[in-house]
CSV table of C-alpha atoms and ligand atoms in Angstrom, one decimal:
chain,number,residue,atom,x,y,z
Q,1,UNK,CA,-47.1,-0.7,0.3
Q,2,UNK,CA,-46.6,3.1,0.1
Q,3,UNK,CA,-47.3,3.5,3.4
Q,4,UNK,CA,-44.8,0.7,4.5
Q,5,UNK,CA,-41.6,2.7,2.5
Q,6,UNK,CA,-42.8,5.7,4.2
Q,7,UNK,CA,-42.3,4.4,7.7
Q,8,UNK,CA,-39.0,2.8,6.8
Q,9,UNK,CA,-37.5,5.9,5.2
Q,10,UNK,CA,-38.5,7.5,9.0
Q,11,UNK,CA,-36.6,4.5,10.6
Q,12,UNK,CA,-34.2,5.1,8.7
Q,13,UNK,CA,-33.8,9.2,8.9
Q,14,UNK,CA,-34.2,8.5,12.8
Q,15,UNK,CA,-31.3,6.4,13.3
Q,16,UNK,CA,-28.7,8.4,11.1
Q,17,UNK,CA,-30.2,11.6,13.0
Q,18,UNK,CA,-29.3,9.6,16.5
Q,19,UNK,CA,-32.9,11.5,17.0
Q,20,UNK,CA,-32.5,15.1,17.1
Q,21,UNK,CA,-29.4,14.5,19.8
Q,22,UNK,CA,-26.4,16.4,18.5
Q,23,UNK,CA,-23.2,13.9,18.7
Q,24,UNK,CA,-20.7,15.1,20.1
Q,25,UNK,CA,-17.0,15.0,18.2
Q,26,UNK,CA,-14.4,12.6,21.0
Q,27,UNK,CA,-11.5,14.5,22.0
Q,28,UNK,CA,-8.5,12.8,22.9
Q,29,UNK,CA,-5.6,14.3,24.2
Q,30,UNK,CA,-1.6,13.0,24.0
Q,31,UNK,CA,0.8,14.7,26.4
Q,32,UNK,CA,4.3,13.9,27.0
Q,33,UNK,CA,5.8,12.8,23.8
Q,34,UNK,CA,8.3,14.0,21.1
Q,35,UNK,CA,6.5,14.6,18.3
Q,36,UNK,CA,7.6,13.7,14.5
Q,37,UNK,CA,5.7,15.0,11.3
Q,38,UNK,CA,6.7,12.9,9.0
Q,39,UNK,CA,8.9,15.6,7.1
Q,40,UNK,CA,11.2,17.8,9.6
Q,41,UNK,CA,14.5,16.6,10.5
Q,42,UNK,CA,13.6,16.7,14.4
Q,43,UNK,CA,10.9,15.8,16.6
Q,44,UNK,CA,9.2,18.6,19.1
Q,45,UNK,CA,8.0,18.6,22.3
Q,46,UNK,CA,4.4,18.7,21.8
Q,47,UNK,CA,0.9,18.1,23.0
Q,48,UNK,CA,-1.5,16.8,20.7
Q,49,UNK,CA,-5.2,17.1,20.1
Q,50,UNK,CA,-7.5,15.1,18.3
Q,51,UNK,CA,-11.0,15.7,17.9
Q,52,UNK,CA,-13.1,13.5,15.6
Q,53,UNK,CA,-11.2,12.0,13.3
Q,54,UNK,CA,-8.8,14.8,12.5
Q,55,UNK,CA,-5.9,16.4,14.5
Q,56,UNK,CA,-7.3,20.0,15.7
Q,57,UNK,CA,-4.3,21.2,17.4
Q,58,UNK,CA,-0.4,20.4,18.3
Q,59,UNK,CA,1.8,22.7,20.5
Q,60,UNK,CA,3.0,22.2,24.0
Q,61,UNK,CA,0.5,23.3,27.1
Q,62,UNK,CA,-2.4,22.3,25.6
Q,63,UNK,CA,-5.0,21.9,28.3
Q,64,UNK,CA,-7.7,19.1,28.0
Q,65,UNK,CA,-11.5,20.2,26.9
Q,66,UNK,CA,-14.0,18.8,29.1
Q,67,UNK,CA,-14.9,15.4,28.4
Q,68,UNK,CA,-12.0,14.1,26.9
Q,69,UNK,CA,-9.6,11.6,27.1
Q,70,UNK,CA,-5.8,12.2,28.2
Q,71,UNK,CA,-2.9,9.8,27.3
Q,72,UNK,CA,0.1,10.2,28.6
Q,73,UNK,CA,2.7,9.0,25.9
Q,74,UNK,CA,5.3,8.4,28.3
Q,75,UNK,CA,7.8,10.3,26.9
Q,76,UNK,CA,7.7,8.1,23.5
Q,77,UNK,CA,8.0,9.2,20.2
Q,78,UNK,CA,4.8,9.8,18.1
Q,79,UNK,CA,4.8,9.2,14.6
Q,80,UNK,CA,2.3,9.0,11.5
Q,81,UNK,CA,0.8,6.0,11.2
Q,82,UNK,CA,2.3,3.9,9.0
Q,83,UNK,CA,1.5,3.3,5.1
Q,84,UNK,CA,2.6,0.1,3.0
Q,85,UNK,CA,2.7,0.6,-0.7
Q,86,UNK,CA,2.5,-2.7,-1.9
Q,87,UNK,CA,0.6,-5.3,-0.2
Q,88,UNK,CA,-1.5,-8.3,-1.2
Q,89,UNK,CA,-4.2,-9.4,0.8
Q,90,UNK,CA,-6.1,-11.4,-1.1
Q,91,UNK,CA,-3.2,-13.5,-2.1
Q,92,UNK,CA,-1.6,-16.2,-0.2
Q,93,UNK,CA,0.6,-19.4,-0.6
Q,94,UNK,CA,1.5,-18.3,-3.8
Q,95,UNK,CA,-0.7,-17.2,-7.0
Q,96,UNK,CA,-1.3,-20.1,-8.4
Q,97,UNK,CA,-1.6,-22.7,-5.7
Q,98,UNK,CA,-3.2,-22.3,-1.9
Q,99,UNK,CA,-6.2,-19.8,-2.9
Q,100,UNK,CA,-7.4,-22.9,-5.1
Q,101,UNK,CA,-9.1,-24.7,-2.4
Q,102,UNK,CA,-11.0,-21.9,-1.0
Q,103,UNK,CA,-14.4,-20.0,-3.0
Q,104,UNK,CA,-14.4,-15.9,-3.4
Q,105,UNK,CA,-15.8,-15.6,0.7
Q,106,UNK,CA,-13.7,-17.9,2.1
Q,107,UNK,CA,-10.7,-15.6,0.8
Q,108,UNK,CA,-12.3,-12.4,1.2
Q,109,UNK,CA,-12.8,-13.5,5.4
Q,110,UNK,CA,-9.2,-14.2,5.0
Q,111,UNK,CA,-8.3,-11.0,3.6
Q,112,UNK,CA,-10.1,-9.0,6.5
Q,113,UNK,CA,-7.5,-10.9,9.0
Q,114,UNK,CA,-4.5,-9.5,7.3
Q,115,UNK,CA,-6.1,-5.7,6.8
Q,116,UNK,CA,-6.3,-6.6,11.0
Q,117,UNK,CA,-2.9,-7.9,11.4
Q,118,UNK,CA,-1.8,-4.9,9.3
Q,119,UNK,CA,-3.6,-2.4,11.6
Q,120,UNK,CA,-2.3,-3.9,14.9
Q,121,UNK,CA,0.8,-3.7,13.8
Q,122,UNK,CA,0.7,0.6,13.1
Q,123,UNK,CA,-0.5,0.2,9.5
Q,124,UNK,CA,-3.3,2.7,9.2
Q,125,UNK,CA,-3.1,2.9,5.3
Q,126,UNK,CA,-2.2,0.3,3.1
Q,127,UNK,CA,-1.6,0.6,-1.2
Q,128,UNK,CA,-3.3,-2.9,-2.2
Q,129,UNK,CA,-1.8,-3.5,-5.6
Q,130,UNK,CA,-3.3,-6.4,-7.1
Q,131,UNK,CA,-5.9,-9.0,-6.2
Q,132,UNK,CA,-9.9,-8.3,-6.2
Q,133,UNK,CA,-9.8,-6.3,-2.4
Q,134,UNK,CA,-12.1,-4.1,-4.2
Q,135,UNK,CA,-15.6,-4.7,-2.1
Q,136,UNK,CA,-13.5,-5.2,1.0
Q,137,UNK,CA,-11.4,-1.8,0.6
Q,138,UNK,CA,-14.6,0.1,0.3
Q,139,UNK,CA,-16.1,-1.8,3.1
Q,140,UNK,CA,-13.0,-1.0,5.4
Q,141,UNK,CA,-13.2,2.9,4.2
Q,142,UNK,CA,-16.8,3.4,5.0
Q,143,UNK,CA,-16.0,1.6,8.3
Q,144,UNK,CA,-18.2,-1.0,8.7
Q,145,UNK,CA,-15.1,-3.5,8.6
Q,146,UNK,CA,-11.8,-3.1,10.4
Q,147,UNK,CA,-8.6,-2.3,8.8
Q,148,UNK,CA,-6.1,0.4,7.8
Q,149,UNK,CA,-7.5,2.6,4.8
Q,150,UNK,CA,-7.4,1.1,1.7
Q,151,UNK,CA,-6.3,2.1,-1.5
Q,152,UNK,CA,-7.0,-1.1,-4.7
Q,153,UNK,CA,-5.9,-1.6,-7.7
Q,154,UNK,CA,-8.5,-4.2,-7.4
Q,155,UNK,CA,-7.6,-7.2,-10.4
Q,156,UNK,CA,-3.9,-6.9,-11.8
Q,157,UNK,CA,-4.0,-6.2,-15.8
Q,158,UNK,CA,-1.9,-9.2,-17.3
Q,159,UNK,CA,-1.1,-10.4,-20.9
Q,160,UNK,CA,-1.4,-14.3,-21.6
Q,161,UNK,CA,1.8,-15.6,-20.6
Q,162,UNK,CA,2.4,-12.7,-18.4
Q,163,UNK,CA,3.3,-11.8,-14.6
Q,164,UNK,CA,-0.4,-11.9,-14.0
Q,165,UNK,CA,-1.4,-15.4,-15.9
Q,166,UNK,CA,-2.0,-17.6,-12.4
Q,167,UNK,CA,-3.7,-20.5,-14.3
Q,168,UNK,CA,-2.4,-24.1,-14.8
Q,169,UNK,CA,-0.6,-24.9,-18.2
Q,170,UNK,CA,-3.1,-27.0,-19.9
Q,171,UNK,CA,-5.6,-23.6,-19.6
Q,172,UNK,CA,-6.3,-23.2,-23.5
Q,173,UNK,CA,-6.3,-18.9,-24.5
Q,174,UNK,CA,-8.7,-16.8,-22.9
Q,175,UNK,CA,-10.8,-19.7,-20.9
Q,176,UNK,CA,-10.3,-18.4,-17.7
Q,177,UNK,CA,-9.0,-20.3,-14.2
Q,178,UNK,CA,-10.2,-19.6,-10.4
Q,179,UNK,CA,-7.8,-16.6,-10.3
Q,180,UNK,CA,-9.5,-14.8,-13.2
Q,181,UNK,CA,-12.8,-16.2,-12.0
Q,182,UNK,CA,-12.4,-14.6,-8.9
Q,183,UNK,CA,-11.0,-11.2,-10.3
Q,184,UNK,CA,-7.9,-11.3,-8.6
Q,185,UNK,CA,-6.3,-10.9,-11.9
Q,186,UNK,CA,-7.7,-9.9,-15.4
Q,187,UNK,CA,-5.8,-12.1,-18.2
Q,188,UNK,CA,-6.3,-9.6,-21.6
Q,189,UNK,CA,-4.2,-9.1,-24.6
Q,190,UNK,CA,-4.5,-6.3,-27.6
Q,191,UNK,CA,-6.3,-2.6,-26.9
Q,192,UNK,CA,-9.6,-3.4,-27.0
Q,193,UNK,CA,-9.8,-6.1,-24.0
Q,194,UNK,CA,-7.0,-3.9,-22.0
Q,195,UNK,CA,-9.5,-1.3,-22.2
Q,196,UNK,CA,-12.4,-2.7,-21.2
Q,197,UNK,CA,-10.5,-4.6,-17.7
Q,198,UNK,CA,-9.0,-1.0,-17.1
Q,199,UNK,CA,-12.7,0.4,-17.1
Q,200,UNK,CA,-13.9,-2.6,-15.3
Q,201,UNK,CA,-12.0,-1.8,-12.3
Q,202,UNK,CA,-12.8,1.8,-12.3
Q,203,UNK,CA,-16.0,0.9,-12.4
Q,204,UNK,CA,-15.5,-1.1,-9.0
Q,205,UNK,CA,-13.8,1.3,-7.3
Q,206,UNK,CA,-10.0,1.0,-7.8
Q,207,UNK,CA,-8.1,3.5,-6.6
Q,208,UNK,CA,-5.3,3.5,-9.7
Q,209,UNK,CA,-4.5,0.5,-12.2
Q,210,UNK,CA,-1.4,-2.4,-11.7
Q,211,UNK,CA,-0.1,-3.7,-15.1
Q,212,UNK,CA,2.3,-6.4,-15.3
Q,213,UNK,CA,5.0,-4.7,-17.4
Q,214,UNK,CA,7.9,-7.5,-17.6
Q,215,UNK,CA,8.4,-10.6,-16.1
Q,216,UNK,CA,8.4,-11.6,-12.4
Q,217,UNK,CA,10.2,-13.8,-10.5
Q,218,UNK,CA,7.8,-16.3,-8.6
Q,219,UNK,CA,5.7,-16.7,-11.9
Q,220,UNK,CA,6.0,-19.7,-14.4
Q,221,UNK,CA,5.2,-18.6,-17.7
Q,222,UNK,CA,7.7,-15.4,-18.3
Q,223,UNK,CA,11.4,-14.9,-18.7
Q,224,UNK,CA,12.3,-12.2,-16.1
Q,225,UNK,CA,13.8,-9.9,-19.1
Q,226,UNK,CA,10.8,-10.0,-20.8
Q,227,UNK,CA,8.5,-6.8,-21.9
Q,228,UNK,CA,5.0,-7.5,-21.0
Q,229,UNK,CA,1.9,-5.1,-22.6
Q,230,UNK,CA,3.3,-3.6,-25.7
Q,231,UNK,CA,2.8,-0.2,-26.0
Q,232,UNK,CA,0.2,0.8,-27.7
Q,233,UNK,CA,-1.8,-1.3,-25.0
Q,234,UNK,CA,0.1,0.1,-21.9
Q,235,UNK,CA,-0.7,3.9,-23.4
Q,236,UNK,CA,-4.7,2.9,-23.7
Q,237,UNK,CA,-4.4,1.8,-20.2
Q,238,UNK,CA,-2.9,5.0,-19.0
Q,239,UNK,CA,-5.2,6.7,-20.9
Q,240,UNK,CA,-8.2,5.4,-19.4
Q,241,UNK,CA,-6.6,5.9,-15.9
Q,242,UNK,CA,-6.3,9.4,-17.1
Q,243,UNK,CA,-9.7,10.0,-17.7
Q,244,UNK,CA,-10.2,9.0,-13.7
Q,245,UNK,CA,-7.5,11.7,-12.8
Q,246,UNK,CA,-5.6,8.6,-11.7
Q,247,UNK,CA,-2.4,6.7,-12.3
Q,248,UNK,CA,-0.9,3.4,-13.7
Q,249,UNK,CA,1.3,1.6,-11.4
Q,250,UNK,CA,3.7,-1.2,-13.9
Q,251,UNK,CA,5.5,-4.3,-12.0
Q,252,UNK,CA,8.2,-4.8,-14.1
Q,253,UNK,CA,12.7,-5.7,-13.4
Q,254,UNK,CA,14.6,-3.9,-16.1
Q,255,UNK,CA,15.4,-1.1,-18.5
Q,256,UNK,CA,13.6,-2.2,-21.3
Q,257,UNK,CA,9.8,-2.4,-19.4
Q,258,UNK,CA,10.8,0.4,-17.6
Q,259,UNK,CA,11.4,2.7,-20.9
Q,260,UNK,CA,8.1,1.1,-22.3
Q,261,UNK,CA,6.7,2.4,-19.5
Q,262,UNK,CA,7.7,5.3,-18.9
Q,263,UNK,CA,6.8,6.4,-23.1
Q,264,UNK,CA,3.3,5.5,-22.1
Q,265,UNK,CA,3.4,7.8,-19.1
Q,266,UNK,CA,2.9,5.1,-15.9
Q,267,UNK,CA,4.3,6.9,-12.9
Q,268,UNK,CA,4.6,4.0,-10.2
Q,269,UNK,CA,7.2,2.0,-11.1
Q,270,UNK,CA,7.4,-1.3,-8.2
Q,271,UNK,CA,10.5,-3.7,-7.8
Q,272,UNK,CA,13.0,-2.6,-10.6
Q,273,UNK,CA,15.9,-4.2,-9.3
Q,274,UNK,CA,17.7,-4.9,-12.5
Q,275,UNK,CA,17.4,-1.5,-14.2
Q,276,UNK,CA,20.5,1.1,-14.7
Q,277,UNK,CA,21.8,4.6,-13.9
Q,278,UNK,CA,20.3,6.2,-17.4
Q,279,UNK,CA,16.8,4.9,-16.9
Q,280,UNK,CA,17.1,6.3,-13.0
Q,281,UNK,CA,17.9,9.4,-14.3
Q,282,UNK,CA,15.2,9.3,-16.6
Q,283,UNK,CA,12.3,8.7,-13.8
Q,284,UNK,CA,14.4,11.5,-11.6
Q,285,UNK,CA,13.0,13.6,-14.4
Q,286,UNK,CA,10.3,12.5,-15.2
Q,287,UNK,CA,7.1,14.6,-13.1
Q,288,UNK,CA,5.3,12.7,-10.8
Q,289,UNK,CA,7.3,9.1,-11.3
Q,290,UNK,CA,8.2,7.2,-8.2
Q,291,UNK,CA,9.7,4.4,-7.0
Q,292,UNK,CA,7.7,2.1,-5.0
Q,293,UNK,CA,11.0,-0.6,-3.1
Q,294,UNK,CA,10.9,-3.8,-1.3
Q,295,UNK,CA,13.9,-4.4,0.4
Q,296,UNK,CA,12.9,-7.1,2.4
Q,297,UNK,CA,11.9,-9.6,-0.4
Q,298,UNK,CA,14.4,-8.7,-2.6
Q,299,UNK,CA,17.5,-8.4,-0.2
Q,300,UNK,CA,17.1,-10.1,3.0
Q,301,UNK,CA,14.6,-12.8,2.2
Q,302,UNK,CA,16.7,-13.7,-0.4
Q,303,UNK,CA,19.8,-13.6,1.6
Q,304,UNK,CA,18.5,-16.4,3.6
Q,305,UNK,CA,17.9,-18.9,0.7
Q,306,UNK,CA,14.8,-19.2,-1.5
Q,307,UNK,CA,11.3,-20.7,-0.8
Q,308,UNK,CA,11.2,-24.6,-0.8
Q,309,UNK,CA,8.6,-24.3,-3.3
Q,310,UNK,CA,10.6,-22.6,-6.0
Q,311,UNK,CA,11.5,-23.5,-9.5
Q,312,UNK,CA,15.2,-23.7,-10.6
Q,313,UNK,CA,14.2,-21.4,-12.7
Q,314,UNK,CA,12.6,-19.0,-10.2
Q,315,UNK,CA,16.4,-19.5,-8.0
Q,316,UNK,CA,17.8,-17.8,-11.0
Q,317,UNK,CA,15.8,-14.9,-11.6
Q,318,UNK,CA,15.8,-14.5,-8.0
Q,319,UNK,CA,19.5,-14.7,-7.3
Q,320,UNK,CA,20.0,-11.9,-10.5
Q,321,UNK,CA,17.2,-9.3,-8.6
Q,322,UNK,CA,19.2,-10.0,-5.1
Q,323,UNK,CA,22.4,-9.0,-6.8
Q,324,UNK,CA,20.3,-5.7,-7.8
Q,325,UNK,CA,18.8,-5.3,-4.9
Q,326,UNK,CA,22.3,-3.7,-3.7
Q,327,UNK,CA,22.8,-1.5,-6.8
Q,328,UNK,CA,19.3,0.3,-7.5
Q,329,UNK,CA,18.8,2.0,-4.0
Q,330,UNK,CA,22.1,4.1,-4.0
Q,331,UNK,CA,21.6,4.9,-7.5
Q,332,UNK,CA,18.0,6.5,-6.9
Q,333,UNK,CA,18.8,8.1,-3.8
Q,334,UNK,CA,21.5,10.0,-6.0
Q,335,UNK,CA,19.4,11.1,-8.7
Q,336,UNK,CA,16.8,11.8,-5.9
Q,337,UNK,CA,13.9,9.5,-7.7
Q,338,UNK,CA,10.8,9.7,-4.6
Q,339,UNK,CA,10.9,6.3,-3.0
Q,340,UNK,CA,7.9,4.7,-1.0
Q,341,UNK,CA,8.1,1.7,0.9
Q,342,UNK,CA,6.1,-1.4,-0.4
Q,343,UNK,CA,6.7,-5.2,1.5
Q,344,UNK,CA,5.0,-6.9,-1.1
Q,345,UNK,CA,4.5,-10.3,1.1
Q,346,UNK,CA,1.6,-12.4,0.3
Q,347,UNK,CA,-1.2,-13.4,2.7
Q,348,UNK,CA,0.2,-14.5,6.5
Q,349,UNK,CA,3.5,-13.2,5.3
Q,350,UNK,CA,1.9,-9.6,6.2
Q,351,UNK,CA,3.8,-10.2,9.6
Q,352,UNK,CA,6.7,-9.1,7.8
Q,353,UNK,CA,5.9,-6.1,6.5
Q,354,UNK,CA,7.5,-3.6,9.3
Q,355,UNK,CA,10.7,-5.6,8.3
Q,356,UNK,CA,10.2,-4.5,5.0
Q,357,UNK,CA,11.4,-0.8,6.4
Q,358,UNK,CA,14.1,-2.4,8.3
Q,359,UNK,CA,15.2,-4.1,5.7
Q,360,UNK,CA,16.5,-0.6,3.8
Q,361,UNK,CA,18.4,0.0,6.7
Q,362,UNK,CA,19.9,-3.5,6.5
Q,363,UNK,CA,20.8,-3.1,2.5
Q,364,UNK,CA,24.7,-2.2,2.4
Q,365,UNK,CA,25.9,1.3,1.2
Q,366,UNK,CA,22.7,2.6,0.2
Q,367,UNK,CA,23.5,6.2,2.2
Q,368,UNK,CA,20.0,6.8,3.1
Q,369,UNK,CA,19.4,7.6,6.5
Q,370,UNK,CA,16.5,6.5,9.2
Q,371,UNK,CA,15.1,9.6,8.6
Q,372,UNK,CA,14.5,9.0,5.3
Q,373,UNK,CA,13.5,5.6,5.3
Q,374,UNK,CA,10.8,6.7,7.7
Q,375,UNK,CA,9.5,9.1,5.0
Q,376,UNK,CA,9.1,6.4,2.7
Q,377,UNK,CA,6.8,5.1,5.3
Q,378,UNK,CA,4.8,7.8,5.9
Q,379,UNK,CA,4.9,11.0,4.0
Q,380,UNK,CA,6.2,10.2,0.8
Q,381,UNK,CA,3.6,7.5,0.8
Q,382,UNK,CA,0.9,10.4,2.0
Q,383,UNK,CA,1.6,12.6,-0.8
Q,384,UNK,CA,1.6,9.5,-3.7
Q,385,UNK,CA,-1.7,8.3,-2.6
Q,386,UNK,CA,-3.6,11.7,-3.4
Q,387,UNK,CA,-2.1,10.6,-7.3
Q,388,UNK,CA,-5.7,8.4,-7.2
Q,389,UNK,CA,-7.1,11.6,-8.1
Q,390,UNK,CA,-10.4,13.6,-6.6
Q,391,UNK,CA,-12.7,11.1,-8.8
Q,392,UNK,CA,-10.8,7.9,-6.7
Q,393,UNK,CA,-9.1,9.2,-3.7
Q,394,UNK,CA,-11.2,7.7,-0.9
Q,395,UNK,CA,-9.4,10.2,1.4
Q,396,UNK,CA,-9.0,13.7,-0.4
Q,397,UNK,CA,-10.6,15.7,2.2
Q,398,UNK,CA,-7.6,15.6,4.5
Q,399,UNK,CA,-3.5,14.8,4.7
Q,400,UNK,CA,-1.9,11.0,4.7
Q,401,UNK,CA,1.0,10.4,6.3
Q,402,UNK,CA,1.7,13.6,8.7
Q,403,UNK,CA,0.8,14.9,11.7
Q,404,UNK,CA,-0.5,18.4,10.9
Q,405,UNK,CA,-3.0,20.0,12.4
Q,406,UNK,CA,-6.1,19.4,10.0
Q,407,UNK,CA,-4.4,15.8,8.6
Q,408,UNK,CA,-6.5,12.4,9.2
Q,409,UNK,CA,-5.6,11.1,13.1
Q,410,UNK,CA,-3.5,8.5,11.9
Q,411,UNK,CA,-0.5,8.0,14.7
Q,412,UNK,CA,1.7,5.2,16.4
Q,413,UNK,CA,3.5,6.0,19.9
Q,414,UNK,CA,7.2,4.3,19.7
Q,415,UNK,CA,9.0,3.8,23.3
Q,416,UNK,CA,12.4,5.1,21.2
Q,417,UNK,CA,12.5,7.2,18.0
Q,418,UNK,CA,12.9,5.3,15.0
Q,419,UNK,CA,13.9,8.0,12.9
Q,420,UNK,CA,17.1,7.7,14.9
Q,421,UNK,CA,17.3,3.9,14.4
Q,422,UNK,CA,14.3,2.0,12.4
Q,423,UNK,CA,15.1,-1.4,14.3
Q,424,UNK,CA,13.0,0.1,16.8
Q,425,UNK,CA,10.2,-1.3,15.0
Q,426,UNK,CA,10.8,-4.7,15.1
Q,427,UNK,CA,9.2,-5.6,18.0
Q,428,UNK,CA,5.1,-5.4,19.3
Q,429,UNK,CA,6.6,-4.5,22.4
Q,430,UNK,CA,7.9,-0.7,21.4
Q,431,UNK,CA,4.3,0.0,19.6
Q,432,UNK,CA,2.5,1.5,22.4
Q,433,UNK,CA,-0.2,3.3,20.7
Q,434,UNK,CA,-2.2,3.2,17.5
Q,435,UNK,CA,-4.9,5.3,16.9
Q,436,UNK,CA,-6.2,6.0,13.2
Q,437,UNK,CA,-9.2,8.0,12.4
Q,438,UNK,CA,-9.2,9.2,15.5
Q,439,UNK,CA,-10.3,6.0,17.1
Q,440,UNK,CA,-7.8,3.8,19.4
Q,441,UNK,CA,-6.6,0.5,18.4
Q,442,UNK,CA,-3.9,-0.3,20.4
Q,443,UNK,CA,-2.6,1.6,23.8
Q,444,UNK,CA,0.1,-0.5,25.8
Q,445,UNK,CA,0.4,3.0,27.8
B,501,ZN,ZN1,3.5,-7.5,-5.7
């Protein structure tokens, strides 16, 4: 038996060790493109280096080390990949209907498609933020399934009767459905059990914590103007996210949850499209609080008419967060609140999430620019992530969300610069090239 373990721990050592042959890092090599980092106000003329998984050096005249491989971005613009702040992939046709007729694998397989879908479409970081992509995130991040990096919340923290509470009506308290049997969502109420769920995904690997702070539109149970979580359970969660080094993100509409929330020192604060100018200015001085924004299912979906399968009541809450939709935007852009870009769309609906950033172009009178919706898409986003803290940041050892000599190789080629005009990216056809981690994903070149 000993004997046996020996040989296997040789295997083992022989195959990591590639045996004794010294690998050697890929270079690859992008010439002839204007170059955006993700911060400046202009792109450059520069050449771009890559080796490994990190860029090693960007300036123009670069000449190619042996062995490696030359691009030619034909004159496109190159970008930092692109990050979503609020995605949902183990979700899909809705929380509580859809998932129900599929076990724990079936949904996880289906949840790998999405993470795909989301990588060919220039997504090579993605901010899941609520639903159990716990196992999958960390399989994705040590690369033995494809996908943009992950960052999980991993199960959203709900109170009974909350945003969170996906189970039928006739559920009596605390016995459970498939969503909470499945650990897409954690239904808890008073310290004690708050506590515990908060650790529980910590324990699993989240990256930072999602509360259901107030009530939600496409839910049945809660009153879009209620609180949700009072506060001595909302501080206990952001304690115990504390004690990771990492943060509590709160969904949640109006003044009220937001105030709640921001007493108990949660920093990401999602949707908000029904909260006013003295709780903006508030979070605009608050350290660390940011705005996460979906634009896209708040303005223009909504625009369009509502989802067959909503409620009369869900056609009210949702017509009172469209008329928002128009007034939050301009008022955080004047009190200068840090905005990242989140689509929020469930399951297939990940098709839409580049026309989430397009969508904060479409929103009338906001006065922010392409340039800065593209931060909100890629450096703002960068600099949030490392908020998971050294103890849960998958990706501390290098920059999100730039292109900086040193950063992760995270990069899409565009045929025309969106910072100029963000429609570019609504169609495949302008995505030329995706590379993240320094491998290539997509090259149309
Ligand atoms: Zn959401």
């Amino acid at each position: 038996m000993k004997t046996i373990k020996i040989t296997l721990a040789f295997a083992f050592l022989a195959l990591n060790l590639g045996f004794g042959q010294e690998k050697e890092e890929n270079q690859i090599l992008i010439t002839n493109v204007k170059v955006w980092d993700g911060i400046s106000d202009k792109t450059i003329d520069a050449d771009v280096l890559i080796e490994g998984n990190k860029f090693k050096e960007i300036r123009t005249g670069l000449k190619a080390p042996k062995g490696s491989t030359v691009i030619d971005g034909q004159g496109g613009t190159l970008i930092p990949g692109l990050i979503d702040m609020h995605t949902h992939i183990m979700l899909w046709g809705g929380t509580t209907e859809g998932t129900y007729e599929y076990d724990a694998y079936g949904q996880g397989a289906r949840a790998i498609k999405m993470a795909e879908m989301l990588l060919e479409m220039g997504y090579t970081t993605i901010r899941d933020i609520g639903g159990n992509s716990l196992s999958i995130a960390r399989l994705v991040n040590e690369g033995k399934l494809q996908g943009p990096r992950i960052y999980s919340a991993g199960p959203v923290i709900s109170q009974t009767g909350g945003h969170g509470d996906w189970g039928p009506s006739n559920e009596g308290p605390g016995e459970g459905n498939y969503q909470t049997m499945v650990r897409n969502t954690h239904v808890v109420d008073g310290v004690p059990e708050v506590i515990k769920a908060t650790r529980w995904n910590f324990r699993n690997g989240a990256n930072f914590i999602k509360v259901m702070a107030g009530g939600g539109v496409a839910s049945t149970f809660d009153p879009l103007n209620m609180t949700q979580m009072n506060i001595d359970e909302l501080k206990a969660i952001v304690e115990v996210a504390n004690a990771y080094e990492s943060y509590v993100a709160v969904h949640s509409y109006h003044d009220r949850s937001y105030n709640q929330a921001l007493d108990a020192g949660v920093k990401s604060f999602e949707h908000g499209f029904l909260i006013t100018e003295p709780t903006v200015k508030r979070m605009s001085e608050t350290e660390g609080v940011f705005w996460s924004w979906q634009p896209y299912g708040s303005y223009t979906l909504f625009a369009g008419g509502f989802p067959e399968w909503f409620t009369p009541d869900m056609i009210e809450k949702g017509t009172a967060v469209n008329k928002g939709a128009l007034l939050v935007p301009p008022l955080m852009r004047k009190h200068g609140v840090t905005v990242v870009l989140g689509s929020d769309m469930f399951g297939d609906e990940v098709i839409y999430a580049r026309q989430n950033i397009v969508s904060a172009k479409e929103v009338p009178d906001t006065g922010y620019t392409d340039l800065e919706i593209m931060k909100m898409a890629t450096s703002n986003p960068g600099k949030v992530l490392t908020m998971s803290g050294p103890g849960r940041d998958p990706y501390k050892e290098a920059k999100l969300g730039v292109i900086e000599v040193g950063a992760w190789a995270d990069l899409n080629i565009w045929s025309e610069d969106p910072t100029k005009d963000v429609k570019v990216l609504e169609s495949d056809d302008n995505l030329k090239l995706i590379i993240k981690d320094g491998k290539v994903y997509k090259n149309s070149l």
